[in-house]
Every structure is written in structure tokens, then in C-alpha cells.
Coordinates of C-alpha atoms and ligand atoms in Angstrom, one line a residue:
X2 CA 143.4 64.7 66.2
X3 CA 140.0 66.9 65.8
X4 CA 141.5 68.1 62.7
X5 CA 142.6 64.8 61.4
X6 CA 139.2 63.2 61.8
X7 CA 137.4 66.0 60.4
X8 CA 139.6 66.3 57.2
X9 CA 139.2 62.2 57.1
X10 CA 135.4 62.9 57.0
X11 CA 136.0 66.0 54.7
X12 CA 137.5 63.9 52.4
X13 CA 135.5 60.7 52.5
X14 CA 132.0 63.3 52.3
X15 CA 133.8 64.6 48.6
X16 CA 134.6 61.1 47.4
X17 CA 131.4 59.8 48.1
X18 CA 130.0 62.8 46.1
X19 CA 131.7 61.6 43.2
X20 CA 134.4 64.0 42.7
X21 CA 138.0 64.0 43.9
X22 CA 139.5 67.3 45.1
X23 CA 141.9 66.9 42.1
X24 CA 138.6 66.3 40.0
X25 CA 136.8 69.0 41.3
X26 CA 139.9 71.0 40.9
X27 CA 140.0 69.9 37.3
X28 CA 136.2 70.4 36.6
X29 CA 135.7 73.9 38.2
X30 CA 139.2 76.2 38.1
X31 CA 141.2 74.5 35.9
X32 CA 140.3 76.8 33.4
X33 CA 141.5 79.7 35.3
X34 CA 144.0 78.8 37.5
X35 CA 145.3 76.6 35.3
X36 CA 146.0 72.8 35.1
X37 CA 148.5 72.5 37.3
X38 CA 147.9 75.2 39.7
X39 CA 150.3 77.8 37.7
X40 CA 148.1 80.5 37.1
X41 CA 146.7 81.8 33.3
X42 CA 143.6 83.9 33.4
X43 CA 143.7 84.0 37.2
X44 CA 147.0 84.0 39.4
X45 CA 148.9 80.9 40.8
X46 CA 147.7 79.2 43.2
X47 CA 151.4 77.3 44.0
X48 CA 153.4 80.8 44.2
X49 CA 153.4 80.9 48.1
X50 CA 151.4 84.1 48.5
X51 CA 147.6 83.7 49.7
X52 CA 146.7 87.4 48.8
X53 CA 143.2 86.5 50.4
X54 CA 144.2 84.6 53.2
X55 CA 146.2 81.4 53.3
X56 CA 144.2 79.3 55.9
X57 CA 142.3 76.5 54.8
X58 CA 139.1 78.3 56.3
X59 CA 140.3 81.8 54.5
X60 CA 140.3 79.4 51.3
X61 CA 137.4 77.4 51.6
X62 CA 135.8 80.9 52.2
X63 CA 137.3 82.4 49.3
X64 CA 136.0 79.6 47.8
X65 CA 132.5 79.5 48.4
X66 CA 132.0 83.1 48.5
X67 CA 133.9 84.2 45.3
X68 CA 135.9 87.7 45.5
X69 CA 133.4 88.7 42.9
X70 CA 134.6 92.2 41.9
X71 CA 137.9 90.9 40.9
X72 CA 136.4 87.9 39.0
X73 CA 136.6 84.9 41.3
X74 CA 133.1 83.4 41.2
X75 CA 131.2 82.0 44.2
X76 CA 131.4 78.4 44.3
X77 CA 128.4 78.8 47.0
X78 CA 125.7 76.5 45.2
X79 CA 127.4 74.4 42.9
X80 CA 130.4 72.4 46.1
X81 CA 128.8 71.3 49.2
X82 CA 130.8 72.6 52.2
X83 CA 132.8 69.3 52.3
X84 CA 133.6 69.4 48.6
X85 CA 135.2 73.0 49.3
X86 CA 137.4 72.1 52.2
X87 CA 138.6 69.0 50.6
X88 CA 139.7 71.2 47.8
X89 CA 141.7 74.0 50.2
X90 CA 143.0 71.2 51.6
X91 CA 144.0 69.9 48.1
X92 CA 145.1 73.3 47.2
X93 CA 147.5 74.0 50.6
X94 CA 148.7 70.2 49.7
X95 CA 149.8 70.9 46.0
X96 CA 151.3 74.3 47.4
X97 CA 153.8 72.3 49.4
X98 CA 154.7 70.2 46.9
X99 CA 155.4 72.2 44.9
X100 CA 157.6 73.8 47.3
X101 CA 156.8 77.2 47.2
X102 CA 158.0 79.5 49.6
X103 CA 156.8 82.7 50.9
X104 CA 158.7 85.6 49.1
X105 CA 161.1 87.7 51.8
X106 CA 159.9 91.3 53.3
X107 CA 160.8 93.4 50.0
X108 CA 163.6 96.0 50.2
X109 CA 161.9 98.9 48.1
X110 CA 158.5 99.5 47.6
X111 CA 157.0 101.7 44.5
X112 CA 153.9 103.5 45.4
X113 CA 152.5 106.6 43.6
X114 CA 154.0 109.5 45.7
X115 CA 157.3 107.3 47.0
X116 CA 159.7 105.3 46.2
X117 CA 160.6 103.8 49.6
X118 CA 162.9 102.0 51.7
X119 CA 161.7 98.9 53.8
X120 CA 164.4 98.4 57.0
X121 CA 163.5 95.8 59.5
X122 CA 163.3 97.9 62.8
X123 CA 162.7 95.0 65.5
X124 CA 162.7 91.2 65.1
X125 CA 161.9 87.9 66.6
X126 CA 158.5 89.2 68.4
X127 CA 156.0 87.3 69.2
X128 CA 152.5 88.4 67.9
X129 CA 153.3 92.2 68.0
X130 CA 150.2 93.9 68.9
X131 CA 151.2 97.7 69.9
X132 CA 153.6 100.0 69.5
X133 CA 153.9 103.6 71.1
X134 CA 156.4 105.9 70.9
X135 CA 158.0 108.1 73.1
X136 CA 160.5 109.4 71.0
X137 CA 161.9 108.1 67.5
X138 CA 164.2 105.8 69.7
X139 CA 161.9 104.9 72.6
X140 CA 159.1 102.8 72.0
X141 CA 157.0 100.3 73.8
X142 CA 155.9 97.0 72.0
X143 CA 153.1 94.8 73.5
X144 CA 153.2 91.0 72.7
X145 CA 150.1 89.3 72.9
X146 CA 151.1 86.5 74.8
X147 CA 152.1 89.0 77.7
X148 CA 154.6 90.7 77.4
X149 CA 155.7 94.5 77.4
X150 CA 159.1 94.6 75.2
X151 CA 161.2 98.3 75.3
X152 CA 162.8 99.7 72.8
X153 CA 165.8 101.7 73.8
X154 CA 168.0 103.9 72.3
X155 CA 166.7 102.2 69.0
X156 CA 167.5 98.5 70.6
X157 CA 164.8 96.2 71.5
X158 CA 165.6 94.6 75.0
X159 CA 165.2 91.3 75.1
X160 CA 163.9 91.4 79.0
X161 CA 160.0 92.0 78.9
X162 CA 159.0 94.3 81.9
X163 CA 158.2 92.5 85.0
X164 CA 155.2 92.6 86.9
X165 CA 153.0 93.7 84.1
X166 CA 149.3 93.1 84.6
X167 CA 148.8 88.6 83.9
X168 CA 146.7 88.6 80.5
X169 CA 144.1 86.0 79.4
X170 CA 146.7 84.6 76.5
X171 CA 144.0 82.8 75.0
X172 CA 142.0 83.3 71.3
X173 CA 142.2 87.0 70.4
X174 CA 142.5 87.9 73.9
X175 CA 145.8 89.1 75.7
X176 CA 148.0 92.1 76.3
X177 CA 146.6 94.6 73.7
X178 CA 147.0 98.4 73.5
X179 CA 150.3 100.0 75.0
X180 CA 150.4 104.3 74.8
X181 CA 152.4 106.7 76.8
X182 CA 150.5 109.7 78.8
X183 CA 150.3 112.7 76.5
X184 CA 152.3 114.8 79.2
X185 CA 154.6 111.6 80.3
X186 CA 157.9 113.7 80.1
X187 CA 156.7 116.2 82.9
X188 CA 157.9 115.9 86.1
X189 CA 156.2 113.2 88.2
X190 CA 153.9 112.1 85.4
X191 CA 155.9 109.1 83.6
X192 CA 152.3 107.1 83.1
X193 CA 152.0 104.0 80.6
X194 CA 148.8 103.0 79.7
X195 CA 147.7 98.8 79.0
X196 CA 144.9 97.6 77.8
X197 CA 144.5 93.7 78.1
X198 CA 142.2 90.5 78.5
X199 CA 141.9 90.5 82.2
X200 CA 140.1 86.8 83.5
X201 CA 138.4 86.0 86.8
X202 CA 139.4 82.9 89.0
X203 CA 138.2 79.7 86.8
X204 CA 135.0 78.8 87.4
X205 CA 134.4 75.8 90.1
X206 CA 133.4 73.6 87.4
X207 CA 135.9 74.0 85.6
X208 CA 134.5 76.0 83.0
X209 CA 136.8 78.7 81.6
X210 CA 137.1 82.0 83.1
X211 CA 134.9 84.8 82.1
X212 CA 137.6 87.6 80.6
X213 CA 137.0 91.2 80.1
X214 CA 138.6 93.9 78.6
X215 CA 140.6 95.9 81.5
X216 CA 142.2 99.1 81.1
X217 CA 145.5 100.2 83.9
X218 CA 148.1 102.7 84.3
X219 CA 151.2 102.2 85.8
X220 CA 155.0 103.2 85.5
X221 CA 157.9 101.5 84.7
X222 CA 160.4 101.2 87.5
X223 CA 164.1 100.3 86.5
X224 CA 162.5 97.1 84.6
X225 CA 159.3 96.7 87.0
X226 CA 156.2 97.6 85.9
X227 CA 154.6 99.9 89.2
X228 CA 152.3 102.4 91.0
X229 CA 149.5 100.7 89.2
X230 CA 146.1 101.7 88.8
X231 CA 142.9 100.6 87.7
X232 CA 141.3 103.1 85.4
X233 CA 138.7 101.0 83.5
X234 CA 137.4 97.6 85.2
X235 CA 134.2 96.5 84.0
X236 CA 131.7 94.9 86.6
X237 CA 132.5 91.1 86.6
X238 CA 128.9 90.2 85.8
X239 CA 129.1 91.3 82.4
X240 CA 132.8 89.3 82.0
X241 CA 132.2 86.5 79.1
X242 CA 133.2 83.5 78.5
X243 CA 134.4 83.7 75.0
X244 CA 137.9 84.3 74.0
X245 CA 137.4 87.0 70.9
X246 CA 136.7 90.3 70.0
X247 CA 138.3 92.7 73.0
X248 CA 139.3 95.8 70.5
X249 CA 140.9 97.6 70.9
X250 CA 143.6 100.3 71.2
X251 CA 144.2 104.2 73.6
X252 CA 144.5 107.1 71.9
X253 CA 143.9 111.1 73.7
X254 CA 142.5 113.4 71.7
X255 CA 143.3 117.5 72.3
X256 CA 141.9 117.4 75.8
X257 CA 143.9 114.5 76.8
X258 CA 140.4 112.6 77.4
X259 CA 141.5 108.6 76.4
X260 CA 139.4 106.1 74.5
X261 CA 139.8 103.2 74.1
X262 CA 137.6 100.3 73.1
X263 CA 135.5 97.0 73.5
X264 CA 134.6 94.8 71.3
X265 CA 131.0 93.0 71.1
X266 CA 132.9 89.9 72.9
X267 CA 131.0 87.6 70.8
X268 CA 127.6 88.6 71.4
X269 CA 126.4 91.3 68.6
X270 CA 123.4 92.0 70.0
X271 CA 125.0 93.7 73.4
X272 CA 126.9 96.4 71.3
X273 CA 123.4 97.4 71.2
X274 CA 123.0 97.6 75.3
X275 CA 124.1 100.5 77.0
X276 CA 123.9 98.6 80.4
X277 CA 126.9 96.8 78.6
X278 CA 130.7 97.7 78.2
X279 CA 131.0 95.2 74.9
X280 CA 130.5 96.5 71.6
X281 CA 131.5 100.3 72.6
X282 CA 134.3 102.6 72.0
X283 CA 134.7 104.6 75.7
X284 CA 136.1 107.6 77.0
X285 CA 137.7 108.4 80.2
X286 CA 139.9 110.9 81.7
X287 CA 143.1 109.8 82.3
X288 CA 142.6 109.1 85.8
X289 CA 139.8 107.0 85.1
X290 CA 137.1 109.7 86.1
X291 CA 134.6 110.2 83.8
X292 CA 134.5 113.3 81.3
X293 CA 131.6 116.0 82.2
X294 CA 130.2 115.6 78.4
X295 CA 130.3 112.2 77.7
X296 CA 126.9 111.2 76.3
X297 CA 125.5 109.1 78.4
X298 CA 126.5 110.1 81.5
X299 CA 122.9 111.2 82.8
X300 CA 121.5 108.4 81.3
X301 CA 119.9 106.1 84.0
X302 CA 121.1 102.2 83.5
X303 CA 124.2 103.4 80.9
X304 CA 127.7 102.6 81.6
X305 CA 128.8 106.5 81.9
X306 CA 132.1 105.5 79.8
X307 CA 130.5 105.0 76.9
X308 CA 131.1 107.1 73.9
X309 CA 129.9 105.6 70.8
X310 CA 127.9 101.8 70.2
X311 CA 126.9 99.2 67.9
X312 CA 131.0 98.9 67.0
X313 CA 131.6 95.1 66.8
X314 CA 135.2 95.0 67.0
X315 CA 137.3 98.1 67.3
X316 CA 140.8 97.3 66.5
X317 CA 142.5 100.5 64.7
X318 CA 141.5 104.2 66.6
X319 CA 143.6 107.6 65.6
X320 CA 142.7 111.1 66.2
X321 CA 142.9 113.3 63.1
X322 CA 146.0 115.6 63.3
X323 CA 144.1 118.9 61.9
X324 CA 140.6 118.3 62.8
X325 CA 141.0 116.3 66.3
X326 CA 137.9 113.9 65.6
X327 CA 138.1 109.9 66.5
X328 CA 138.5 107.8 63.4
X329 CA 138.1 104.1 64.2
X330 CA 138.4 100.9 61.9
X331 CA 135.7 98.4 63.0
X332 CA 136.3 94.4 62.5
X333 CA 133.4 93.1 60.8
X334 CA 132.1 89.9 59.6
X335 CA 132.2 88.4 56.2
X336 CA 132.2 91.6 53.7
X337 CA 131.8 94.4 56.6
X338 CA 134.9 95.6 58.0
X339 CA 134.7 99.6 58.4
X340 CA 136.2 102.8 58.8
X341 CA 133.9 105.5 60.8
X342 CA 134.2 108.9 61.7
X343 CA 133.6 108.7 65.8
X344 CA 131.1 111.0 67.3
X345 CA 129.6 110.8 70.7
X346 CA 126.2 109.2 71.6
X347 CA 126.0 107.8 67.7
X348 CA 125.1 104.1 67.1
X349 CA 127.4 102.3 64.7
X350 CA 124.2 100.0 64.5
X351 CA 126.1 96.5 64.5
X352 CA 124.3 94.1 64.6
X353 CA 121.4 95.8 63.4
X354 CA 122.9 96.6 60.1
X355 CA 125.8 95.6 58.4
X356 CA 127.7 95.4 54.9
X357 CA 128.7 91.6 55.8
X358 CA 127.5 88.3 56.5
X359 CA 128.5 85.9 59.1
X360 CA 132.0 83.6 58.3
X361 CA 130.0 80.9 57.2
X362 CA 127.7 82.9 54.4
X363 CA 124.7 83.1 56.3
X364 CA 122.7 86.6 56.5
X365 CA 122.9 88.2 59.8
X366 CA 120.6 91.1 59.0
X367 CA 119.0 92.7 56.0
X368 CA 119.7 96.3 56.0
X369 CA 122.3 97.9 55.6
X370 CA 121.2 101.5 56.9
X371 CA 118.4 102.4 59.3
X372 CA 117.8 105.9 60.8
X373 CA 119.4 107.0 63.4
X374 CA 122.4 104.7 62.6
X375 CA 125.6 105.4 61.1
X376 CA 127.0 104.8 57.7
X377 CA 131.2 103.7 57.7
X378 CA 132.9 106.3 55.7
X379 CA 134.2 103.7 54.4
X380 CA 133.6 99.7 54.3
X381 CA 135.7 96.5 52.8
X382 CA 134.0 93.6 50.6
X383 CA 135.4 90.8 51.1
X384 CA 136.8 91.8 54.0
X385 CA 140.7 92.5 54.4
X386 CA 140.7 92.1 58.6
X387 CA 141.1 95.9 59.2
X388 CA 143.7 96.2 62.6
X389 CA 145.3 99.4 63.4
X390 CA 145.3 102.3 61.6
X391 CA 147.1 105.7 62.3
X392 CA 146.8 109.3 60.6
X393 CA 150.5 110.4 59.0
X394 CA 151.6 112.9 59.8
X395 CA 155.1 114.1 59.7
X396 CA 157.9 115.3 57.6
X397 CA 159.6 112.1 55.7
X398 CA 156.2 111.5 53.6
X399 CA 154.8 115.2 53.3
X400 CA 151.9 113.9 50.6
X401 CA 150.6 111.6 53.0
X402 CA 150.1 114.3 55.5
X403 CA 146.6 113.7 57.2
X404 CA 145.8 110.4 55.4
X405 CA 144.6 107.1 57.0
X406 CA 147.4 104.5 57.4
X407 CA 145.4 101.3 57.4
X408 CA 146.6 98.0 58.4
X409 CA 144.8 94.7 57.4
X410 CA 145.3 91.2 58.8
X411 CA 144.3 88.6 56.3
X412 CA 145.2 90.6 53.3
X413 CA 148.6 91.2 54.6
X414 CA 148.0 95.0 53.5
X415 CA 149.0 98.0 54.5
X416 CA 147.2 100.8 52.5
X417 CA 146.9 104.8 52.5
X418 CA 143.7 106.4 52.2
X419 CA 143.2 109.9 51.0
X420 CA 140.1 111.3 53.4
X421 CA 138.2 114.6 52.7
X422 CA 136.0 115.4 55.0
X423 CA 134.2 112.6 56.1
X424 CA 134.8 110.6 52.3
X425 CA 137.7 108.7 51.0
X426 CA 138.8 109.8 47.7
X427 CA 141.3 107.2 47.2
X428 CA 142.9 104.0 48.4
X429 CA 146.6 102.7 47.4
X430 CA 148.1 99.5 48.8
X431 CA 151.3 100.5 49.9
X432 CA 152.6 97.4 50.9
X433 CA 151.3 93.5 50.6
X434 CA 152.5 90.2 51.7
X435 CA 155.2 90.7 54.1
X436 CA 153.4 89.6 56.9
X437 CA 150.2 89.7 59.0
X438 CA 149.4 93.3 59.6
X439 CA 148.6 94.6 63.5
X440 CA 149.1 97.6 63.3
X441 CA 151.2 100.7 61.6
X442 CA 152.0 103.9 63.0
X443 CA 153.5 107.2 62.2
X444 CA 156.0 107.7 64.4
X445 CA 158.0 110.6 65.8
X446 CA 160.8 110.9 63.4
X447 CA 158.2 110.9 60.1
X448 CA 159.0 107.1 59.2
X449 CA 155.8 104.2 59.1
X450 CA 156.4 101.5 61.0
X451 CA 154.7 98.5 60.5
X452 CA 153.9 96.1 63.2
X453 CA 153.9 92.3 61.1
X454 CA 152.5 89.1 63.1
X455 CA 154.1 86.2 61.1
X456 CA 156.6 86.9 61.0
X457 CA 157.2 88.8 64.5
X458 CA 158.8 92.0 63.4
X459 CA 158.2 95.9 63.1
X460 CA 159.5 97.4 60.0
X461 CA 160.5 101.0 59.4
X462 CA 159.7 102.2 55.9
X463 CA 161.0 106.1 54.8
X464 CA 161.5 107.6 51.2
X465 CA 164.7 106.3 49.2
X466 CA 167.5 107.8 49.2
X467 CA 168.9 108.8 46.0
Ligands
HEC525 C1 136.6 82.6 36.0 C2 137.9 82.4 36.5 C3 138.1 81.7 37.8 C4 137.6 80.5 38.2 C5 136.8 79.5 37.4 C6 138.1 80.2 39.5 N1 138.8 81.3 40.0 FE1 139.8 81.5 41.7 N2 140.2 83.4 41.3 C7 140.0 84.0 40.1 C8 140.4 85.4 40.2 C9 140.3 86.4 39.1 C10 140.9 85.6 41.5 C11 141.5 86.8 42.1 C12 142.7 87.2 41.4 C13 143.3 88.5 41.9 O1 142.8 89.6 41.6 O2 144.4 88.5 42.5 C14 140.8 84.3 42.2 C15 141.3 84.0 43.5 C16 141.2 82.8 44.1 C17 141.8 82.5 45.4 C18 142.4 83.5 46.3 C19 143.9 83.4 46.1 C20 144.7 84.2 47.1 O3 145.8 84.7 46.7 O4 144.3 84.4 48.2 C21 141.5 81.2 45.6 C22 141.9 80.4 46.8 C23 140.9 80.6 44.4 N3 140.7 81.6 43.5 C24 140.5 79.3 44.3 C25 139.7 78.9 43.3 C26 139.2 77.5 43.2 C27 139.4 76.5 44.3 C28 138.4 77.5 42.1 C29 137.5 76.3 41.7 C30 136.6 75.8 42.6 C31 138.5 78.8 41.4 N4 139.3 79.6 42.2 C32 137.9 79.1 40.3 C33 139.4 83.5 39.0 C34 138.8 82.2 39.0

């Protein structure tokens, strides 16, 4: 009903501007995007794909801020912000019409190295957010809403684990990161590690529960999850109200030390507070105790887990195969999501500095660099909604060996990048427009796998065979 009214008043504010939505349309892309929506010096706009994102905010956004550098102006000062939704609106409206439909998941895909074979692997998820392997035919998938799915013998059971720890389901919160222990096949050992929105009781007046990103270990039991324990649990003071921004993912890097991450939880300025867990990437021993070098561990009034801050929202965290340093991909606002190299003690400096702005345009900060803050190695404009990300490295794709797997969200990307050193030297989409993108990962037998929101399914891509 919300939505009704406001597109009512949407519409009624463009009119009494002057202008329909088909007007503006006609006045102002037209030209590029062609008369009726078909495309001519600018793609179609009735074709089903939504290369930029396909929401009617994504639109209005692409809208008012242009995509510049590939020649999509800003239409910032000449629409009011009315004028703009009225025409996504307009736009999604004509789309349907004209009954375009989303293309299917492609069967090959041509890249420069590969020509490669797209398999679905596991369908009918919902909201895939993790997948770890065990072997190349035992894998554990989270589901957001709550669930920890198995995949055995290369068959996804359709019985969730019971007794898994009860998530905050709510926003971008829910049951996140899944990973096995690094030593899980010893005798005895057999941990799985979660990381998930965990809520208080509801507040007495009925406000909603404060919610907190909680790390756990447990094992799994016949089909029960068991032998929990609590290896991260923030105190429930700092919990928040707000439903976004919780990173985050578990890797181990040589020593078998796990990080993990938060992220700012909605309020920026924390990342910056090293009396608070949001807006950090941390590091823990596996039984929860904290490592002897962690950088702040002598540091009176810091959280002793805390590895790195200023990261807004951590979503993507893999541990270089040759050089064992944390690479992390950092969800950023309008024009600022990152890739950094991960070192401990450094300040990522949100929201101090940034490459973006805030969704809706306005300036958050105006520097970009400051001493005694860290550049990304890399950084998006617009923004493609960086997730996961994983370093290749196996035998199926031998060029890609120790490049960055990158997953992206809105863009519905998956791209490769080629990392020297701390500097990317190239960037190739690999795959676009099958899906939302959660996360991809290299897994044991050499083949990327692809975790897709929308629809819910992993796919397995390996090289063609001939
Ligand atoms: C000067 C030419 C030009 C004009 C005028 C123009 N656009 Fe675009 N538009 C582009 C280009 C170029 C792209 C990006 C194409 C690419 O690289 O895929 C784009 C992309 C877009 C996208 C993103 C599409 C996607 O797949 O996600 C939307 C939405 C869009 N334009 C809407 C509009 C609207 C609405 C107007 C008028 C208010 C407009 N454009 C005016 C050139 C133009």
C-alpha cells in the first residue's frame, strides 16, 4: 500500500511538472535509447536484462547519476527526484509490456583464456549465501533465511540441518558464512563453522530486536546440528537495531587463525571505534581465544579481535594461495565498492574517506585518501555490489591460477582479476546476467562454482570439452 501511494504521489509530482514519464522519456533518451525503448546508440531498454540493476531504485539511480564512463549522462540536475522514479517506473512498465523475458543461464561462455561449460550444480535454493567444500562432492550451502543445506555425494538434500543456530531472517541479516575446520577430517575434529545475524529477546516496547553478527562452531550429528560453541559473541550493548550490513564470510589462513568479519551495521562512523565490533574484519583462533599478535590486543578499551578497521561492509574474504595474505572485497556506497589487501592494525578509513557517495547522491566525505589510511587495490564506479570473491586455484583453469574470482550483486557479474603484487593488471567479466551473484568459489576438483540469488542455484563452470 506504501508503495502504491508513493508511486500515486510519484506520478501526480511529474504530471504536475508538466511532463509525462512518456514525455520525459521522449524529451531526454529518446535519442539514445530509441523511440520505443529498442535501443540505437545506447542498448534496449525492453530486452529483459538490467545490466545495472533492474530495481526501480537501481534505475532511478542509474538515472540520476549517469554511468558516465560508458556514456550514460547524469540526469541529476535537469529531473527532480519524482520525475526520475516516475520514469523507472515507466521504463519497468514498458518492459513488461513488451513482454520481455530474462534470457536463460547460458550453456557456454567465451572468455579470453576458456571456452567453458556452464552446468547447473544445485537448484531451487533459496537466497544461497555460502558454499564450502569438503571435497568436490561434499559441500555445505547456507540459505539466508536459515537454513544449512548438504550436498552429498554430489546431491543436494532437500532436509536442512536441524538445530542450527535461529538467525535474524530479516533485511541483509541471516545465516551467512558456512566453512569447514582446516583439519575437519582428523579424528575427533569434524568442526563446521556459522556465521549469522544473532537477535536479542524483542524489546518490551515492541521495538525490534537489536541483532549482531555471531560467530559458532558446532558439528553435524546424523542430520543435527551439535556440540555447539560460541566462539565470537559480541557484548549485547553494542547489538543494533538495524537490519543491514553484517559481512561477512570465515576463511583460515596458514596458521589456521579464522577471520571473519563485521560490517559497519549501519553506522559508518563506528568502523572507526575500536571499542566497537562493527566496521572490522577480526581474527580469532579457532577455539575462539585470541591470537598472541593480533594488533590490538594490548590496546586498553579495543575489542582484542580486531584485525583491520574502517571496512564498511565486508562481504567477499580469500587468502592468497602463494603469498597467504587476506584479500577482502568491501561493500561500499554509491561509486565505492573495494578490493583491499588485509594487513593488521591498518585503517580501511570508511567513513573517513571513500571513492563513493551515499545511495541517494549526497557527499559523505571529501577525501578520498588521508595518511595513515589505506588505498583499495582496487575500487568500482558505479558500483557493481562486490559479494564473495575467492582466489583460483586449481588444475581445470591453470591461467587463472592465483587470480581474484569476484562476484558482484547488482551487476550480476562474475569477473577474474589478474593481481600482481598488490595492483590489478586486468579485469575480464567472465560471466553476466544469469543471476544475482553471492558468491563464487574455486572448489576442490578445479571447477568455479557460482552461488546465483535469483534464481536460487549454484552453477559449476569447467573448460569445454572438445
Ligand atoms: C547520450 C546517450 C544516452 C542518453 C541521452 C540516455 N542514455 Fe541511458 N544509457 C546510455 C548508455 C551508453 C548506457 C550504458 C550502455 C552500456 O554500456 O551498456 C545507458 C544505460 C542506461 C540504463 C542502464 C541499463 C541497464 O542495463 O541497467 C538505464 C536504466 C538508462 N540508461 C536509462 C536512461 C534514461 C531513463 C534516460 C533519459 C532520462 C537515458 N538513459 C538517457 C546512453 C544514454
Amino acid at each position: 500500500m506504501k508503495t502504491l501511494i508513493m508511486t500515486f504521489f510519484a506520478v501526480l509530482a511529474a504530471v504536475a511538472c508538466g511532463q509525462s514519464a512518456s514525455e520525459l522519456y521522449q524529451t531526454h533518451c529518446s535519442h539514445c535509447h530509441g523511440i520505443n525503448f529498442q535501443g540505437g546508440n545506447a542498448q534496449s531498454l525492453v530486452d529483459g536484462i538490467w545490466q545495472f540493476g533492474g530495481s526501480t531504485g537501481h534505475i532511478s539511480s542509474n538515472i540520476k547519476n549517469g554511468i558516465t564512463h560508458l556514456g550514460m549522462p547524469a540526469y541529476e540536475k535537469t529531473l527532480t527526484g519524482p520525475q526520475t522514479k516516475s520514469i523507472a517506473e515507466f521504463l519497468l512498465n514498458a518492459e513488461k509490456e513488451a513482454g520481455a523475458v530474462k534470457p536463460p543461464i547460458p550453456e557456454t561462455l567465451q572468455t579470453l583464456d576458456y571456452t567453458i561449460d556452464v552446468e547447473i550444480w544445485a537448484e531451487g535454493l533459496e537466497i544461497p549465501w555460502d558454499i564450502a567444500f569438503l571435497d568436490a562432492d561434499t559441500a555445505l550451502i547456507t540459505e539466508r533465511p536459515g537454513r544449512l543445506r548438504v550436498v552429498d555425494k554430489g546431491k543436494l538434500y532437500t532436509k536442512p540441518v536441524e538445530g542450527t543456530p535461529k538467525v535474524v531472517a530479516e533485511g541483509q541479516g541471516g545465516l551467512l558464512a558456512v566453512a569447514f575446520d582446516p583439519d575437519y577430517t582428523q579424528e575427533g575434529n569434524q568442526w563446521v563453522y556459522l556465521a549469522y545475524s544473532h537477535g536479542l529477546e524483542m524489546l518490551p516496547n515492541g521495538k525490534r530486536a537489536p541483532a549482531m553478527t555471531k560467530v559458532v562452531r558446532g558439528r553435524i550429528n546424523g542430520n543435527t546440528w551439535a556440540d555447539e560453541q560460541v566462539l565470537f559473541e559480541a557484548k549485547h550493548d553494542d547489538y543494533r537495531t538495524t537490519r543491514h550490513h553484517y559481512g561477512t564470510r570465515i576463511v583460515f589462513d596458514a596458521d589456521k587463525n579464522l577471520y571473519f568479519s563485521i560490517g559497519d551495521r549501519g553506522t559508518g562512523i563506528h568502523a572507526q571505534d575500536l571499542s566497537k565490533p562493527n566496521g572490522k574484519i577480526h581474527r580469532i583462533q579457532r577455539d575462539g581465544v585470541i591470537p598472541k599478535g593480533n594488533p590490538f590486543r594490548r590496546k586498553s578499551g579495543a575489542l582484542p579481535s580486531i584485525y583491520t578497521y574502517g571496512n564498511r561492509n565486508p562481504q567477499g574474504i580469500s587468502v592468497h594461495p602463494v603469498t597467504g595474505k587476506i584479500w577482502a572485497s568491501e561493500h561500499g556506497p554509491l561509486g565505492g565498492d573495494e578490493i583491499n589487501l588485509i594487513a593488521p592494525g591498518k585503517n580501511y578509513g570508511w567513513p573517513i574517506i571513500t571513492y563513493g557517495k551515499n545511495y541517494n547522491g549526497s557527499i559523505i566525505t571529501e577525501f578520498v585518501r588521508k595518511d595513515g589510511m589505506e588505498q583499495p587495490v582496487w575500487y568500482w564506479n558505479p558500483s557493481t555490489a562486490v559479494c564473495g570473491i575467492d582466489f583460483y586455484h586449481g588444475d581445470l583453469f591453470p591461467k587463472w591460477n592465483n587470480k581474484l574470482l569476484v562476484g558482484a550483486l547488482k551487476y550480476e557479474d562474475v569477473r577474474v582479476l589478474d593481481i600482481e603484487g598488490s595492483r590489478v593488471m586486468h579485469e575480464e567479466v567472465i560471466l553476466k546476467n544469469a543471476g544475482r551473484v553471492r558468491d563464487v568459489a574455486c572448489g576442490p576438483d578445479g571447477a568455479v562454482y557460482v552461488v546465483l540469488n535469483d534464481p536460487g542455484t549454484i552453477l559449476r563452470l569447467t573448460p569445454k570439452k572438445d
